[in-house]
Structure formats: structure tokens, C-alpha cells
PDB file of C-alpha atoms and ligand atoms in Angstrom:
ATOM      1  CA  MET A   1     105.677 291.163  73.638  1.00 56.00           C
ATOM      2  CA  VAL A   2     102.678 293.445  73.628  1.00 72.00           C
ATOM      3  CA  PHE A   3      99.495 291.921  72.232  1.00 85.00           C
ATOM      4  CA  ARG A   4      97.505 294.086  69.861  1.00 88.00           C
ATOM      5  CA  ILE A   5      93.753 293.953  70.306  1.00 94.00           C
ATOM      6  CA  LEU A   6      91.095 295.484  68.106  1.00 97.00           C
ATOM      7  CA  LEU A   7      87.968 296.378  70.059  1.00 98.00           C
ATOM      8  CA  VAL A   8      84.858 296.832  67.939  1.00 98.00           C
ATOM      9  CA  GLU A   9      82.122 298.394  70.040  1.00 97.00           C
ATOM     10  CA  ASP A  10      79.715 301.240  69.355  1.00 96.00           C
ATOM     11  CA  GLU A  11      78.446 301.886  72.881  1.00 95.00           C
ATOM     12  CA  ALA A  12      80.785 304.670  73.962  1.00 96.00           C
ATOM     13  CA  ASP A  13      80.643 304.030  77.720  1.00 95.00           C
ATOM     14  CA  LEU A  14      81.256 300.329  77.420  1.00 95.00           C
ATOM     15  CA  ALA A  15      83.989 300.849  74.814  1.00 96.00           C
ATOM     16  CA  ASP A  16      85.734 303.370  77.035  1.00 95.00           C
ATOM     17  CA  PHE A  17      85.527 301.093  80.058  1.00 94.00           C
ATOM     18  CA  VAL A  18      86.898 298.048  78.198  1.00 96.00           C
ATOM     19  CA  LEU A  19      89.554 300.086  76.402  1.00 94.00           C
ATOM     20  CA  ARG A  20      90.916 301.503  79.644  1.00 93.00           C
ATOM     21  CA  GLY A  21      90.728 298.178  81.430  1.00 94.00           C
ATOM     22  CA  LEU A  22      92.644 296.328  78.717  1.00 93.00           C
ATOM     23  CA  ARG A  23      95.254 299.059  78.428  1.00 90.00           C
ATOM     24  CA  GLU A  24      95.797 298.864  82.178  1.00 89.00           C
ATOM     25  CA  GLU A  25      96.428 295.159  81.707  1.00 88.00           C
ATOM     26  CA  GLY A  26      99.211 295.988  79.258  1.00 85.00           C
ATOM     27  CA  PHE A  27      97.462 295.365  75.941  1.00 89.00           C
ATOM     28  CA  ALA A  28      97.751 297.723  72.990  1.00 87.00           C
ATOM     29  CA  VAL A  29      94.111 298.382  72.113  1.00 93.00           C
ATOM     30  CA  GLU A  30      92.509 300.250  69.229  1.00 94.00           C
ATOM     31  CA  LEU A  31      88.844 301.019  68.917  1.00 96.00           C
ATOM     32  CA  ALA A  32      86.520 300.776  65.941  1.00 97.00           C
ATOM     33  CA  ALA A  33      83.013 302.123  66.519  1.00 96.00           C
ATOM     34  CA  ASP A  34      81.066 300.764  63.573  1.00 96.00           C
ATOM     35  CA  GLY A  35      81.093 298.097  60.882  1.00 95.00           C
ATOM     36  CA  PRO A  36      82.983 300.010  58.186  1.00 94.00           C
ATOM     37  CA  GLN A  37      85.615 301.190  60.689  1.00 96.00           C
ATOM     38  CA  ALA A  38      86.025 297.623  61.917  1.00 96.00           C
ATOM     39  CA  TRP A  39      86.494 296.333  58.383  1.00 93.00           C
ATOM     40  CA  ALA A  40      89.055 299.042  57.606  1.00 92.00           C
ATOM     41  CA  ALA A  41      91.007 298.208  60.774  1.00 93.00           C
ATOM     42  CA  LEU A  42      90.891 294.470  60.033  1.00 93.00           C
ATOM     43  CA  LYS A  43      92.109 294.965  56.491  1.00 87.00           C
ATOM     44  CA  GLY A  44      94.748 297.518  57.366  1.00 82.00           C
ATOM     45  CA  SER A  45      96.562 295.852  60.229  1.00 81.00           C
ATOM     46  CA  ALA A  46      97.417 292.545  61.886  1.00 80.00           C
ATOM     47  CA  TRP A  47      95.764 291.867  65.253  1.00 88.00           C
ATOM     48  CA  ASP A  48      96.514 289.307  67.908  1.00 89.00           C
ATOM     49  CA  LEU A  49      92.869 289.274  68.874  1.00 95.00           C
ATOM     50  CA  VAL A  50      89.598 290.949  67.955  1.00 97.00           C
ATOM     51  CA  VAL A  51      86.760 291.682  70.368  1.00 98.00           C
ATOM     52  CA  LEU A  52      83.737 292.131  68.152  1.00 97.00           C
ATOM     53  CA  ASP A  53      80.297 293.375  69.130  1.00 95.00           C
ATOM     54  CA  TRP A  54      77.355 291.891  67.239  1.00 92.00           C
ATOM     55  CA  TRP A  55      75.131 294.971  66.957  1.00 90.00           C
ATOM     56  CA  LEU A  56      76.950 297.754  65.208  1.00 93.00           C
ATOM     57  CA  PRO A  57      75.889 300.695  63.094  1.00 93.00           C
ATOM     58  CA  GLY A  58      76.703 300.436  59.414  1.00 91.00           C
ATOM     59  CA  GLU A  59      77.243 296.724  59.229  1.00 92.00           C
ATOM     60  CA  ASP A  60      76.657 294.130  61.926  1.00 92.00           C
ATOM     61  CA  GLY A  61      79.440 292.172  63.559  1.00 94.00           C
ATOM     62  CA  LEU A  62      78.351 288.883  62.059  1.00 93.00           C
ATOM     63  CA  THR A  63      78.693 290.246  58.511  1.00 94.00           C
ATOM     64  CA  VAL A  64      82.085 291.768  59.314  1.00 95.00           C
ATOM     65  CA  LEU A  65      83.252 288.481  60.820  1.00 94.00           C
ATOM     66  CA  LYS A  66      82.118 286.394  57.852  1.00 92.00           C
ATOM     67  CA  ARG A  67      83.854 288.703  55.427  1.00 91.00           C
ATOM     68  CA  TYR A  68      87.023 288.746  57.523  1.00 91.00           C
ATOM     69  CA  ARG A  69      87.194 284.941  57.607  1.00 88.00           C
ATOM     70  CA  ALA A  70      86.346 284.670  53.902  1.00 85.00           C
ATOM     71  CA  ALA A  71      89.268 286.997  53.160  1.00 83.00           C
ATOM     72  CA  GLY A  72      91.602 284.674  55.080  1.00 80.00           C
ATOM     73  CA  GLY A  73      91.683 286.672  58.344  1.00 84.00           C
ATOM     74  CA  ALA A  74      92.922 284.285  61.013  1.00 85.00           C
ATOM     75  CA  SER A  75      93.099 286.292  64.253  1.00 89.00           C
ATOM     76  CA  PRO A  76      91.073 284.888  67.127  1.00 94.00           C
ATOM     77  CA  VAL A  77      87.718 286.629  67.469  1.00 95.00           C
ATOM     78  CA  LEU A  78      85.779 286.983  70.693  1.00 96.00           C
ATOM     79  CA  PHE A  79      82.195 287.769  69.848  1.00 94.00           C
ATOM     80  CA  LEU A  80      79.983 289.907  72.091  1.00 93.00           C
ATOM     81  CA  THR A  81      76.304 289.065  71.949  1.00 87.00           C
ATOM     82  CA  ALA A  82      73.574 291.104  73.558  1.00 78.00           C
ATOM     83  CA  ARG A  83      71.410 288.185  74.521  1.00 67.00           C
ATOM     84  CA  ASP A  84      72.154 284.791  75.882  1.00 67.00           C
ATOM     85  CA  ALA A  85      70.351 283.232  72.949  1.00 73.00           C
ATOM     86  CA  VAL A  86      71.675 279.872  71.809  1.00 78.00           C
ATOM     87  CA  GLY A  87      70.826 280.665  68.177  1.00 80.00           C
ATOM     88  CA  ASP A  88      72.947 283.815  68.205  1.00 79.00           C
ATOM     89  CA  ARG A  89      75.913 282.052  69.768  1.00 80.00           C
ATOM     90  CA  VAL A  90      75.740 279.237  67.262  1.00 82.00           C
ATOM     91  CA  ARG A  91      75.553 281.687  64.366  1.00 84.00           C
ATOM     92  CA  GLY A  92      78.546 283.560  65.748  1.00 85.00           C
ATOM     93  CA  LEU A  93      80.624 280.417  66.128  1.00 85.00           C
ATOM     94  CA  ASP A  94      79.548 279.170  62.708  1.00 85.00           C
ATOM     95  CA  ALA A  95      80.672 282.449  61.187  1.00 86.00           C
ATOM     96  CA  GLY A  96      84.176 281.902  62.565  1.00 89.00           C
ATOM     97  CA  ALA A  97      84.180 283.308  66.098  1.00 92.00           C
ATOM     98  CA  ASP A  98      86.504 281.490  68.506  1.00 93.00           C
ATOM     99  CA  ASP A  99      84.545 282.317  71.622  1.00 93.00           C
ATOM    100  CA  TYR A 100      81.658 284.507  72.718  1.00 91.00           C
ATOM    101  CA  LEU A 101      80.609 286.469  75.722  1.00 93.00           C
ATOM    102  CA  CYS A 102      77.097 287.624  76.568  1.00 91.00           C
ATOM    103  CA  LYS A 103      76.402 291.187  77.592  1.00 90.00           C
ATOM    104  CA  PRO A 104      76.412 292.371  80.279  1.00 90.00           C
ATOM    105  CA  PHE A 105      79.693 290.772  81.287  1.00 92.00           C
ATOM    106  CA  ALA A 106      82.184 291.208  84.099  1.00 93.00           C
ATOM    107  CA  PHE A 107      85.482 292.700  82.990  1.00 94.00           C
ATOM    108  CA  ASP A 108      87.367 289.863  84.696  1.00 93.00           C
ATOM    109  CA  GLU A 109      85.545 287.319  82.588  1.00 95.00           C
ATOM    110  CA  LEU A 110      86.373 289.222  79.403  1.00 96.00           C
ATOM    111  CA  LEU A 111      90.004 289.318  80.472  1.00 94.00           C
ATOM    112  CA  ALA A 112      90.067 285.593  81.279  1.00 94.00           C
ATOM    113  CA  ARG A 113      88.622 284.719  77.869  1.00 95.00           C
ATOM    114  CA  ILE A 114      91.038 287.008  76.051  1.00 95.00           C
ATOM    115  CA  ARG A 115      93.976 285.420  77.842  1.00 92.00           C
ATOM    116  CA  ALA A 116      92.704 281.925  77.096  1.00 92.00           C
ATOM    117  CA  LEU A 117      92.354 282.742  73.383  1.00 92.00           C
ATOM    118  CA  LEU A 118      95.833 284.246  73.217  1.00 89.00           C
ATOM    119  CA  ARG A 119      97.333 281.194  74.908  1.00 85.00           C
ATOM    120  CA  ARG A 120      95.509 278.857  72.562  1.00 83.00           C
ATOM    121  CA  ARG A 121      96.634 280.866  69.552  1.00 72.00           C
ATOM    122  CA  ASP A 122     100.274 280.667  70.640  1.00 66.00           C
ATOM    123  CA  LYS A 123     100.066 276.899  70.860  1.00 61.00           C
ATOM    124  CA  THR A 124      98.441 276.389  67.507  1.00 54.00           C
ATOM    125  CA  PRO A 125     100.159 278.422  64.839  1.00 54.00           C
ATOM    126  CA  ASN A 126      98.353 278.444  61.551  1.00 58.00           C
ATOM    127  CA  LEU A 127      99.994 275.591  59.717  1.00 68.00           C
ATOM    128  CA  LYS A 128      97.161 274.861  57.350  1.00 77.00           C
ATOM    129  CA  VAL A 129      97.364 276.383  53.915  1.00 80.00           C
ATOM    130  CA  SER A 130      95.289 275.760  50.859  1.00 87.00           C
ATOM    131  CA  TYR A 131      94.790 276.831  47.294  1.00 89.00           C
ATOM    132  CA  ASN A 132      91.865 275.793  45.178  1.00 89.00           C
ATOM    133  CA  ASP A 133      91.325 272.068  45.796  1.00 92.00           C
ATOM    134  CA  VAL A 134      94.842 271.547  47.200  1.00 94.00           C
ATOM    135  CA  SER A 135      95.255 271.733  50.973  1.00 92.00           C
ATOM    136  CA  ILE A 136      98.218 271.163  53.236  1.00 89.00           C
ATOM    137  CA  ASP A 137      98.461 270.515  56.944  1.00 84.00           C
ATOM    138  CA  LEU A 138     102.119 271.154  57.742  1.00 74.00           C
ATOM    139  CA  ALA A 139     101.867 270.112  61.382  1.00 69.00           C
ATOM    140  CA  ALA A 140     100.452 266.728  60.416  1.00 75.00           C
ATOM    141  CA  HIS A 141     102.726 266.514  57.344  1.00 81.00           C
ATOM    142  CA  ARG A 142      99.739 265.821  55.122  1.00 88.00           C
ATOM    143  CA  ALA A 143      98.510 267.146  51.832  1.00 94.00           C
ATOM    144  CA  GLU A 144      95.429 266.402  49.813  1.00 95.00           C
ATOM    145  CA  ARG A 145      93.804 267.288  46.555  1.00 96.00           C
ATOM    146  CA  ALA A 146      90.049 267.252  46.053  1.00 94.00           C
ATOM    147  CA  GLY A 147      89.811 265.475  49.393  1.00 93.00           C
ATOM    148  CA  ARG A 148      92.158 262.657  48.300  1.00 95.00           C
ATOM    149  CA  PRO A 149      95.415 262.220  50.237  1.00 96.00           C
ATOM    150  CA  LEU A 150      98.687 262.835  48.389  1.00 96.00           C
ATOM    151  CA  ASP A 151     101.640 260.676  49.250  1.00 94.00           C
ATOM    152  CA  LEU A 152     104.443 263.264  49.218  1.00 92.00           C
ATOM    153  CA  THR A 153     108.055 263.221  50.313  1.00 88.00           C
ATOM    154  CA  THR A 154     109.245 265.945  52.695  1.00 83.00           C
ATOM    155  CA  LYS A 155     110.775 267.934  49.837  1.00 87.00           C
ATOM    156  CA  GLU A 156     107.677 267.621  47.699  1.00 91.00           C
ATOM    157  CA  LEU A 157     105.572 268.835  50.608  1.00 89.00           C
ATOM    158  CA  SER A 158     107.883 271.833  51.145  1.00 86.00           C
ATOM    159  CA  LEU A 159     107.826 272.622  47.450  1.00 91.00           C
ATOM    160  CA  LEU A 160     104.045 272.400  47.282  1.00 93.00           C
ATOM    161  CA  SER A 161     103.548 274.564  50.374  1.00 87.00           C
ATOM    162  CA  PHE A 162     105.913 277.201  48.977  1.00 86.00           C
ATOM    163  CA  LEU A 163     103.837 277.309  45.794  1.00 91.00           C
ATOM    164  CA  VAL A 164     100.556 277.319  47.698  1.00 88.00           C
ATOM    165  CA  ARG A 165     101.742 280.279  49.782  1.00 80.00           C
ATOM    166  CA  HIS A 166     102.429 282.243  46.596  1.00 83.00           C
ATOM    167  CA  PRO A 167      99.598 281.401  44.216  1.00 85.00           C
ATOM    168  CA  GLY A 168      99.585 283.172  40.865  1.00 87.00           C
ATOM    169  CA  GLN A 169     103.152 284.430  41.318  1.00 87.00           C
ATOM    170  CA  VAL A 170     105.887 283.298  38.992  1.00 91.00           C
ATOM    171  CA  LEU A 171     108.576 281.881  41.275  1.00 91.00           C
ATOM    172  CA  SER A 172     112.067 281.686  39.870  1.00 90.00           C
ATOM    173  CA  ARG A 173     114.033 278.488  40.170  1.00 87.00           C
ATOM    174  CA  THR A 174     116.576 280.357  42.302  1.00 84.00           C
ATOM    175  CA  ARG A 175     113.935 281.502  44.733  1.00 83.00           C
ATOM    176  CA  ILE A 176     112.301 278.100  45.004  1.00 87.00           C
ATOM    177  CA  TYR A 177     115.645 276.434  45.409  1.00 82.00           C
ATOM    178  CA  GLU A 178     116.686 278.733  48.224  1.00 76.00           C
ATOM    179  CA  HIS A 179     113.430 278.236  50.084  1.00 75.00           C
ATOM    180  CA  VAL A 180     112.915 274.550  49.659  1.00 80.00           C
ATOM    181  CA  TRP A 181     116.479 273.273  49.642  1.00 76.00           C
ATOM    182  CA  ASP A 182     117.994 276.070  51.669  1.00 64.00           C
ATOM    183  CA  GLU A 183     120.910 276.072  49.249  1.00 65.00           C
ATOM    184  CA  THR A 184     122.112 278.324  46.521  1.00 67.00           C
ATOM    185  CA  PHE A 185     120.963 277.235  43.098  1.00 66.00           C
ATOM    186  CA  ASP A 186     123.970 276.382  40.972  1.00 68.00           C
ATOM    187  CA  GLY A 187     122.053 276.680  37.715  1.00 66.00           C
ATOM    188  CA  LEU A 188     123.018 273.188  36.625  1.00 66.00           C
ATOM    189  CA  SER A 189     121.214 270.846  38.928  1.00 75.00           C
ATOM    190  CA  ASN A 190     117.961 269.340  37.692  1.00 83.00           C
ATOM    191  CA  THR A 191     116.833 268.436  41.221  1.00 85.00           C
ATOM    192  CA  LEU A 192     114.027 270.957  41.086  1.00 89.00           C
ATOM    193  CA  GLU A 193     112.748 269.765  37.709  1.00 91.00           C
ATOM    194  CA  VAL A 194     112.692 266.195  38.962  1.00 93.00           C
ATOM    195  CA  HIS A 195     110.704 267.173  42.039  1.00 93.00           C
ATOM    196  CA  VAL A 196     108.275 269.296  40.036  1.00 96.00           C
ATOM    197  CA  MET A 197     107.714 266.394  37.656  1.00 96.00           C
ATOM    198  CA  GLU A 198     107.029 264.010  40.500  1.00 96.00           C
ATOM    199  CA  LEU A 199     104.770 266.489  42.290  1.00 97.00           C
ATOM    200  CA  ARG A 200     102.791 267.105  39.101  1.00 97.00           C
ATOM    201  CA  ARG A 201     102.325 263.405  38.587  1.00 97.00           C
ATOM    202  CA  LYS A 202     100.860 263.030  42.085  1.00 97.00           C
ATOM    203  CA  LEU A 203      98.673 266.140  41.866  1.00 97.00           C
ATOM    204  CA  GLU A 204      97.408 265.362  38.396  1.00 97.00           C
ATOM    205  CA  ALA A 205      96.160 261.959  39.487  1.00 96.00           C
ATOM    206  CA  HIS A 206      93.279 263.914  41.082  1.00 95.00           C
ATOM    207  CA  GLY A 207      92.775 266.882  38.788  1.00 94.00           C
ATOM    208  CA  PRO A 208      94.143 269.070  36.007  1.00 95.00           C
ATOM    209  CA  ARG A 209      97.569 270.719  35.999  1.00 95.00           C
ATOM    210  CA  VAL A 210      98.109 273.478  38.565  1.00 95.00           C
ATOM    211  CA  ILE A 211     101.924 273.806  38.512  1.00 96.00           C
ATOM    212  CA  HIS A 212     102.791 275.536  35.262  1.00 96.00           C
ATOM    213  CA  THR A 213     106.199 276.160  33.753  1.00 95.00           C
ATOM    214  CA  VAL A 214     106.854 279.730  32.674  1.00 94.00           C
ATOM    215  CA  ARG A 215     109.580 279.426  30.115  1.00 92.00           C
ATOM    216  CA  GLY A 216     112.824 281.061  31.159  1.00 89.00           C
ATOM    217  CA  ARG A 217     111.311 282.381  34.382  1.00 91.00           C
ATOM    218  CA  GLY A 218     110.237 279.581  36.685  1.00 93.00           C
ATOM    219  CA  TYR A 219     107.002 278.063  37.913  1.00 95.00           C
ATOM    220  CA  VAL A 220     103.579 279.330  38.834  1.00 95.00           C
ATOM    221  CA  LEU A 221     100.721 277.749  40.715  1.00 94.00           C
ATOM    222  CA  ARG A 222      97.530 278.543  38.897  1.00 92.00           C
ATOM    223  CA  ALA A 223      94.114 276.935  38.850  1.00 84.00           C
ATOM    224  CA  PRO A 224      92.824 275.707  35.477  1.00 75.00           C
ATOM    225  CA  SER A 225      90.061 278.355  35.610  1.00 71.00           C
ATOM    226  CA  GLU A 226      92.697 281.103  35.874  1.00 66.00           C
ATOM    227  CA  GLU A 227      94.577 280.127  32.738  1.00 56.00           C
ATOM    228  CA  ALA A 228      95.810 283.155  30.869  1.00 51.00           C
TER     229      ALA A 228
HETATM  230 CA1   CA B 301      76.482 297.425  69.956  1.00 94.62          CA
END
């Protein structure tokens, strides 16, 4: 597979050099030359990795990075800082960067860090999902609400993660059934209702109702503050 990398860099010579080098290494690379372009590229496409310069015209890299993470962007980000200042590196990492590299850098070091990030990403798929005060760690088979652990069965966990992945959407019983039970819904079984009831009981021990019944249509996960 070809990895897609977004390179955000405003210095034309450096951008050109890195772009060519990475393409020679077999990566598919696109360039964004300022903050707004970077944001548009991040919003518009999925990237395997982002190389992000700190100092950019329009909007600095740190702001772009914070907004990207706040919007749920999960691609690994390698941050380029101009100075080897501890404060800058810490701010970059705090904002959601996965690694950083200080300018000037050797191309081989950039390449080594990119490869390391891509390897790490492949090993740790994003199995954590959350909505409001409900969060799920699928790898660890754990869920919690408002920081309190929920004792869920495997089916309840699957049901909850399906809902959490589609917040605010009315999910039909057929659709839920096919995803969670991997079976065709026969229209008669009350298995789903029983599981929803049990899941509600466990969730509502730590907060108000979030799984709502939409009569004749299915269920929707909605926070109390988003009540229609
Ligand atoms: Ca720059």
C-alpha cells in the first residue's frame, strides 16, 4: 500500500526538497503552504501521516494541530519546530503531535521518524471511541461513563460502541441487529429490546438517559443537552 502524507511547509526550497525526497521513497505526498491550505487538506482528505511546520503564514501549525485534534483528526502528526526549545516541543506534544523534529534536520532523520510513526500507527489502530461522558476502549474491552467503569457483556459493549459511532442518528432495529448480532432481524425477537433495557440500566446508574427510543423507527444516542 502507498502511504499518503500531507506536508505542510511554507519555505519553498525546503518543501520542494522534502516533497521530492519522500516521493522518491515511494510515498504519495501533497503539499500545503499555509495554515488555511493545511486545514482544507486535513478536512478534505484522510492522511496516513502529517508533517506540520510550526511557523506558517495565515495560521500557525500549533493552532491548526489543535483544531485538527479537537475535530477528531487522528492521523499521526510530526511537528517541525524551528528551534530546539523545550517549551516549543512540549507545547507541540501537548497539542497532539506524535513526534517532533527540530530544523534544520537531515532528510534521513525525517524519513526514520516518519517510518517509525507509520509502524506505530499500524500496530495501534484507533479502538477508543467516546461520546459525551461515555467512552469505550474496544481493545481493552472496557467502557465507562463519567469516569465510572461499566460492567458490560460483550453484546452490550458491541451495541454501545455501534451507538457511540453513530451519535445523533436514528438507527433502525434491523441495522443494529445486523451489526451487533451479525444476523438478519426476524422482526419478532425481543433480544435487542432486552439488551437496550439492560444497557440503559447500567448507563443510567451514572447519569441521565442517552439511549432514546424513536417510536416505530429505532434508537438514537443523544446527550440530555441535545434533547429535541
Ligand atoms: Ca515555516
